[in-house]
Amino acid sequence: MLIHFLQLLILFNLDYLEFRFFYKERNLLIDIFIQELAAIEFEAFEEEKEFLKAFVAKNNFSETKFQLLTLKYKHLYNSYKEISHPFQNWNKKWESNFEIININQFCSVRASFHLPTNKKYDIIINPKMSFGTGHHETTRLMAKELFNYELSNKSILDFGSGTAILSIISEKLGAINIDAIEIDEQVNKNALENIKINKASQINVITGTGKDIPNKKYDFILVNINRNTIIKEFNYFLNSIRSDSVLILSGFLYSDVNYISKFLKKHNLKIINSKMENNWALLIVKFF
Ligand SMILES: C[S@@+](CC[C@H](N)C(=O)[O-])C[C@H]1O[C@@H](n2cnc3c(N)ncnc32)[C@H](O)[C@@H]1O
């Protein structure tokens, strides 16, 4: 998925190159440009008011492919500049930059070094190497969405659970029997710490992928992962839903919604609502 630069640096201890493209104007072609950059190994993107930042690991950078692409899209920007980011202790920087996030009027997310907030749901996440703090649009979209349902006694599958933020919020909203599945064992160690610090007790953390989802049906399935992983793992999600289950998907750009919508239709599923924040999408999906 297209993740934020600091989160990327925490995941991979590498030297990175940043390219800053100064827009002529922000239009939808920029999303296509981003996708093409992603196809030549760019891993993170951040948009500012007047420019796009695109990041690539120095090891993976191909000057030839980059030149071809910048030529193809040169009508989109006035100029670009290259900035080098040698490896440093980004985790420290990320942690020291971690600002409290307000999900909504009832819920905030903070690290344990912050003072408690006065929100009813004062969630503590110490992310270490993991994704899921509420700083990314997709996590915020997912977390906010949870407040639109009556979750009391509902079962949850949190697929690609990262810090376990969505599982923790779900439990605070009354959910029980929460399975949090995450491919990365280190990330799960962090999830367990977050679960403990938030005094959650309904969350079963599983290291694995789609094939490791317990063989049962859930009331809600939460998936915040990139488009291709959603599609790759989709048959496993299908096994886990009943006719009245709600599937909440995010982790992709709004420009991907059409593609995903066609894919869902083939499985007799339809999008009943959608949300967007800064070009990132969230879809609420049910059976026809
Ligand atoms: C974008 S993060 C979402 C984290 C958190 N759920 C949130 O909403 O912020 C996606 C997570 O899925 C994990 N992941 C990627 N592919 C996976 C797979 N096939 N099966 C399980 N987890 C996967 C990644 O390691 C990452 O922690």
Coordinates of C-alpha atoms and ligand atoms in Angstrom, one line a residue:
M1 CA 0.0 0.0 0.0
L2 CA 1.1 3.6 -0.4
I3 CA 2.2 4.5 3.1
H4 CA 3.6 7.5 4.7
F5 CA 7.3 8.1 4.4
L6 CA 8.2 7.9 8.1
Q7 CA 6.3 4.7 8.5
L8 CA 8.1 3.3 5.5
L9 CA 11.5 4.2 6.9
I10 CA 10.6 2.5 10.2
L11 CA 9.8 -0.7 8.3
F12 CA 12.9 -0.9 6.2
N13 CA 16.3 0.4 7.3
L14 CA 17.4 1.6 3.9
D15 CA 18.7 4.8 2.2
Y16 CA 15.8 6.5 0.5
L17 CA 15.5 9.0 -2.4
E18 CA 12.7 11.6 -2.4
F19 CA 11.4 13.3 -5.5
R20 CA 9.4 16.4 -5.1
F21 CA 7.2 17.2 -8.1
F22 CA 5.8 20.8 -8.2
Y23 CA 2.3 20.6 -9.7
K24 CA 0.9 22.8 -12.3
E25 CA -2.5 22.0 -10.8
R26 CA -3.8 19.0 -8.8
N27 CA -5.8 16.9 -11.1
L28 CA -6.8 13.2 -11.3
L29 CA -4.0 12.3 -13.6
I30 CA -1.7 12.7 -10.6
D31 CA -3.3 9.5 -9.1
I32 CA -2.3 7.6 -12.3
F33 CA 1.2 9.1 -12.1
I34 CA 1.4 7.8 -8.5
Q35 CA 0.3 4.3 -9.6
E36 CA 2.9 4.3 -12.3
L37 CA 5.6 5.4 -9.9
A38 CA 4.5 2.6 -7.6
A39 CA 4.9 0.2 -10.4
I40 CA 8.6 1.2 -10.7
E41 CA 9.2 0.5 -6.9
F42 CA 8.3 3.9 -5.4
E43 CA 6.8 2.9 -2.0
A44 CA 5.4 6.0 -0.3
F45 CA 3.7 9.2 -1.4
E46 CA 2.7 12.3 0.4
E47 CA 0.8 15.2 -1.0
E48 CA 1.3 18.8 0.0
K49 CA -0.7 21.7 -1.3
E50 CA 1.6 22.5 -4.2
F51 CA 3.7 19.4 -4.7
L52 CA 3.8 15.6 -4.5
K53 CA 6.6 13.8 -2.6
A54 CA 7.4 10.3 -3.9
F55 CA 9.9 8.0 -2.1
V56 CA 11.9 5.1 -3.4
A57 CA 14.6 2.9 -1.8
K58 CA 18.0 3.8 -3.4
N59 CA 18.6 0.1 -4.0
N60 CA 15.4 -0.2 -6.1
F61 CA 15.7 3.0 -8.0
S62 CA 16.0 2.7 -11.8
E63 CA 17.2 5.9 -13.4
T64 CA 16.1 4.7 -16.9
K65 CA 12.5 3.8 -15.9
F66 CA 12.2 7.0 -13.9
Q67 CA 13.4 9.2 -16.8
L68 CA 10.8 7.5 -19.1
L69 CA 8.0 8.1 -16.6
T70 CA 8.9 11.7 -15.9
L71 CA 9.0 12.4 -19.6
K72 CA 5.6 10.8 -20.1
Y73 CA 4.0 12.9 -17.3
K74 CA 6.0 16.1 -17.7
H75 CA 2.8 18.0 -18.6
L76 CA 1.6 17.5 -14.9
Y77 CA 4.4 19.3 -13.1
N78 CA 6.6 22.4 -13.6
S79 CA 9.8 20.9 -12.1
Y80 CA 11.0 18.3 -9.7
K81 CA 13.9 18.1 -7.3
E82 CA 15.7 15.1 -5.7
I83 CA 16.4 14.8 -2.0
S84 CA 18.5 12.1 -0.5
H85 CA 17.6 10.5 2.9
P86 CA 20.4 8.4 4.3
F87 CA 19.4 5.8 6.9
Q88 CA 19.0 7.0 10.4
N89 CA 17.0 6.0 13.5
W90 CA 13.7 6.9 12.0
N91 CA 11.8 5.0 14.6
K92 CA 13.0 7.5 17.2
K93 CA 12.0 10.3 14.9
W94 CA 8.6 8.8 14.3
E95 CA 7.9 8.3 17.9
S96 CA 9.0 11.8 18.9
N97 CA 6.8 13.2 16.1
F98 CA 3.8 11.2 17.2
E99 CA 1.0 13.7 17.8
I100 CA -2.3 12.8 19.5
I101 CA -4.9 12.0 16.9
N102 CA -8.6 12.8 17.4
I103 CA -10.6 10.1 15.6
N104 CA -13.8 11.9 16.5
Q105 CA -15.4 13.7 19.5
F106 CA -15.3 10.5 21.5
C107 CA -12.0 8.9 20.6
S108 CA -8.4 9.9 20.5
V109 CA -5.2 7.9 19.9
R110 CA -2.0 8.7 21.7
A111 CA 1.3 7.2 22.7
S112 CA 1.9 6.2 26.3
F113 CA 4.3 9.2 26.8
H114 CA 1.4 11.6 26.2
L115 CA -0.8 12.7 29.0
P116 CA -4.3 11.1 29.0
T117 CA -7.0 12.9 27.0
N118 CA -10.5 13.6 28.2
K119 CA -12.1 11.5 25.5
K120 CA -14.3 8.6 26.5
Y121 CA -12.1 6.3 24.3
D122 CA -8.5 7.3 25.1
I123 CA -6.7 4.7 23.0
I124 CA -2.9 4.2 23.6
I125 CA -0.8 2.9 20.7
N126 CA 3.0 2.6 20.9
P127 CA 3.5 1.7 17.2
K128 CA 7.3 0.7 17.2
M129 CA 7.6 -0.9 13.8
S130 CA 3.9 -1.3 13.0
F131 CA 1.2 0.4 10.9
G132 CA -1.9 1.7 12.6
T133 CA -1.8 4.8 14.7
G134 CA -4.6 6.9 13.1
H135 CA -2.1 9.1 11.4
H136 CA -2.9 7.6 8.1
E137 CA -6.1 8.4 6.3
T138 CA -7.1 4.8 5.9
T139 CA -6.8 4.0 9.6
R140 CA -8.7 7.1 10.5
L141 CA -11.5 6.2 8.0
M142 CA -11.8 2.7 9.4
A143 CA -11.7 3.8 13.1
K144 CA -14.3 6.5 12.5
E145 CA -16.5 4.1 10.7
L146 CA -16.6 1.7 13.6
F147 CA -18.6 4.3 15.6
N148 CA -21.5 4.1 13.1
Y149 CA -22.5 0.6 14.2
E150 CA -23.9 -1.1 17.3
L151 CA -20.9 -3.4 18.0
S152 CA -22.2 -4.8 21.4
N153 CA -21.6 -8.6 21.4
K154 CA -20.7 -8.5 17.7
S155 CA -17.8 -10.7 16.4
I156 CA -15.0 -9.1 14.3
L157 CA -12.3 -10.2 11.9
D158 CA -9.6 -7.6 11.8
F159 CA -7.5 -8.6 8.8
G160 CA -4.1 -7.0 8.5
S161 CA -4.4 -5.8 12.0
G162 CA -1.0 -4.0 12.4
T163 CA -0.9 -2.3 15.8
A164 CA -4.4 -3.9 16.5
I165 CA -5.9 -0.4 16.7
L166 CA -9.1 -1.4 15.0
S167 CA -9.6 -4.4 17.2
I168 CA -9.0 -2.4 20.3
I169 CA -11.5 0.3 19.3
S170 CA -14.0 -2.4 18.4
E171 CA -13.7 -4.0 21.8
K172 CA -14.1 -0.7 23.5
L173 CA -17.3 -0.3 21.5
G174 CA -18.6 -3.6 22.9
A175 CA -17.4 -6.2 20.3
I176 CA -16.5 -9.7 21.6
N177 CA -14.7 -12.6 19.9
I178 CA -12.3 -10.4 17.9
D179 CA -9.7 -12.2 15.6
A180 CA -6.8 -10.0 14.6
I181 CA -4.8 -11.5 11.8
E182 CA -1.4 -10.1 10.8
I183 CA 1.3 -11.6 8.5
D184 CA 4.2 -10.1 10.4
E185 CA 5.2 -11.7 13.7
Q186 CA 7.1 -8.6 15.0
V187 CA 4.1 -6.5 14.3
N188 CA 2.0 -8.9 16.4
K189 CA 4.4 -8.6 19.3
N190 CA 3.6 -4.9 19.2
A191 CA -0.1 -5.6 18.9
L192 CA 0.0 -7.7 22.0
E193 CA 1.7 -4.8 23.9
N194 CA -1.0 -2.4 22.7
I195 CA -3.8 -4.8 23.6
K196 CA -2.3 -5.1 27.1
I197 CA -1.8 -1.4 27.7
N198 CA -5.4 -0.7 26.6
K199 CA -6.7 -3.5 29.0
A200 CA -8.4 -5.3 26.1
S201 CA -9.4 -9.0 26.7
Q202 CA -11.5 -10.0 23.7
I203 CA -8.8 -10.0 21.0
N204 CA -7.2 -13.2 19.7
V205 CA -4.0 -12.3 17.8
I206 CA -3.1 -14.6 15.0
T207 CA 0.1 -14.5 12.9
G208 CA -0.8 -15.5 9.4
T209 CA -2.7 -14.7 6.2
G210 CA -6.1 -15.5 4.7
K211 CA -5.6 -19.3 5.0
D212 CA -5.2 -18.9 8.8
I213 CA -8.6 -17.2 9.3
P214 CA -10.5 -19.4 11.8
N215 CA -13.3 -21.3 10.1
K216 CA -16.3 -19.3 11.3
K217 CA -18.5 -16.4 10.3
Y218 CA -18.1 -12.9 11.6
D219 CA -20.6 -10.0 12.0
F220 CA -17.9 -7.5 10.8
I221 CA -14.8 -8.0 8.7
L222 CA -12.4 -5.1 8.7
V223 CA -9.7 -4.9 6.0
N224 CA -7.3 -2.1 5.6
I225 CA -4.8 -3.4 3.1
N226 CA -3.7 -2.5 -0.5
R227 CA -5.9 -3.4 -3.4
N228 CA -3.9 -6.4 -4.7
T229 CA -3.8 -8.1 -1.3
I230 CA -7.6 -7.6 -0.9
I231 CA -8.1 -9.3 -4.2
K232 CA -5.6 -12.1 -3.5
E233 CA -7.1 -12.9 -0.1
F234 CA -10.7 -12.3 -1.1
N235 CA -11.9 -15.9 -1.2
Y236 CA -10.9 -16.3 2.4
F237 CA -13.0 -13.3 3.4
L238 CA -16.0 -14.8 1.5
N239 CA -15.7 -17.9 3.7
S240 CA -16.0 -15.7 6.7
I241 CA -19.2 -13.8 5.9
R242 CA -22.9 -14.5 6.3
S243 CA -25.6 -12.9 4.3
D244 CA -26.0 -10.1 6.9
S245 CA -22.3 -9.5 7.6
V246 CA -20.7 -6.1 7.0
L247 CA -17.4 -6.0 5.1
I248 CA -15.5 -2.7 5.6
L249 CA -12.6 -2.2 3.1
S250 CA -9.9 0.5 2.9
G251 CA -6.2 0.8 2.0
F252 CA -6.6 2.0 -1.6
L253 CA -7.1 5.2 -3.5
Y254 CA -10.5 6.4 -4.7
S255 CA -9.3 5.9 -8.3
D256 CA -9.3 2.1 -7.5
V257 CA -13.0 2.0 -6.4
N258 CA -14.3 1.3 -9.9
Y259 CA -12.0 -1.7 -10.3
I260 CA -12.9 -3.0 -6.8
S261 CA -16.6 -2.4 -7.4
K262 CA -16.6 -4.6 -10.6
F263 CA -14.6 -7.3 -8.7
L264 CA -17.2 -7.3 -5.8
K265 CA -20.1 -7.5 -8.2
K266 CA -18.7 -10.8 -9.6
H267 CA -19.0 -12.1 -6.0
N268 CA -22.6 -10.9 -5.5
L269 CA -21.5 -8.1 -3.2
K270 CA -22.4 -4.5 -3.5
I271 CA -21.0 -1.2 -2.1
I272 CA -23.7 0.3 0.1
N273 CA -21.7 3.3 1.1
S274 CA -18.3 4.9 0.6
K275 CA -16.2 7.5 2.4
M276 CA -13.1 9.4 1.3
E277 CA -10.3 11.3 2.9
N278 CA -7.5 12.9 0.8
N279 CA -8.1 10.5 -2.1
W280 CA -8.1 7.5 0.1
A281 CA -11.3 5.4 0.0
L282 CA -13.4 3.3 2.4
L283 CA -16.1 1.0 1.2
I284 CA -18.9 -0.6 3.1
V285 CA -19.9 -3.8 1.4
K286 CA -22.7 -6.3 1.8
F287 CA -24.3 -9.1 -0.2
F288 CA -26.9 -8.2 -2.8
Ligands
LIG1 C1 -2.3 -0.8 6.2 S1 -1.8 -1.8 7.5 C2 -3.3 -1.7 8.4 C3 -3.1 -1.8 9.9 C4 -4.4 -1.5 10.7 N1 -5.4 -2.5 10.6 C5 -4.9 -0.1 10.4 O1 -6.1 0.0 9.9 O2 -4.2 0.9 10.5 C6 -1.9 -3.4 6.8 C7 -1.3 -4.5 7.6 O3 -1.6 -5.8 6.9 C8 -0.5 -6.6 7.1 N2 -0.6 -7.6 5.9 C9 -0.2 -7.4 4.6 N3 -0.5 -8.4 3.9 C10 -1.1 -9.3 4.7 C11 -1.7 -10.6 4.5 N4 -1.7 -11.2 3.3 N5 -2.3 -11.2 5.5 C12 -2.3 -10.6 6.8 N6 -1.7 -9.4 7.0 C13 -1.2 -8.8 6.0 C14 0.7 -5.7 7.0 O4 1.8 -6.3 7.6 C15 0.2 -4.5 7.8 O5 0.4 -4.5 9.2

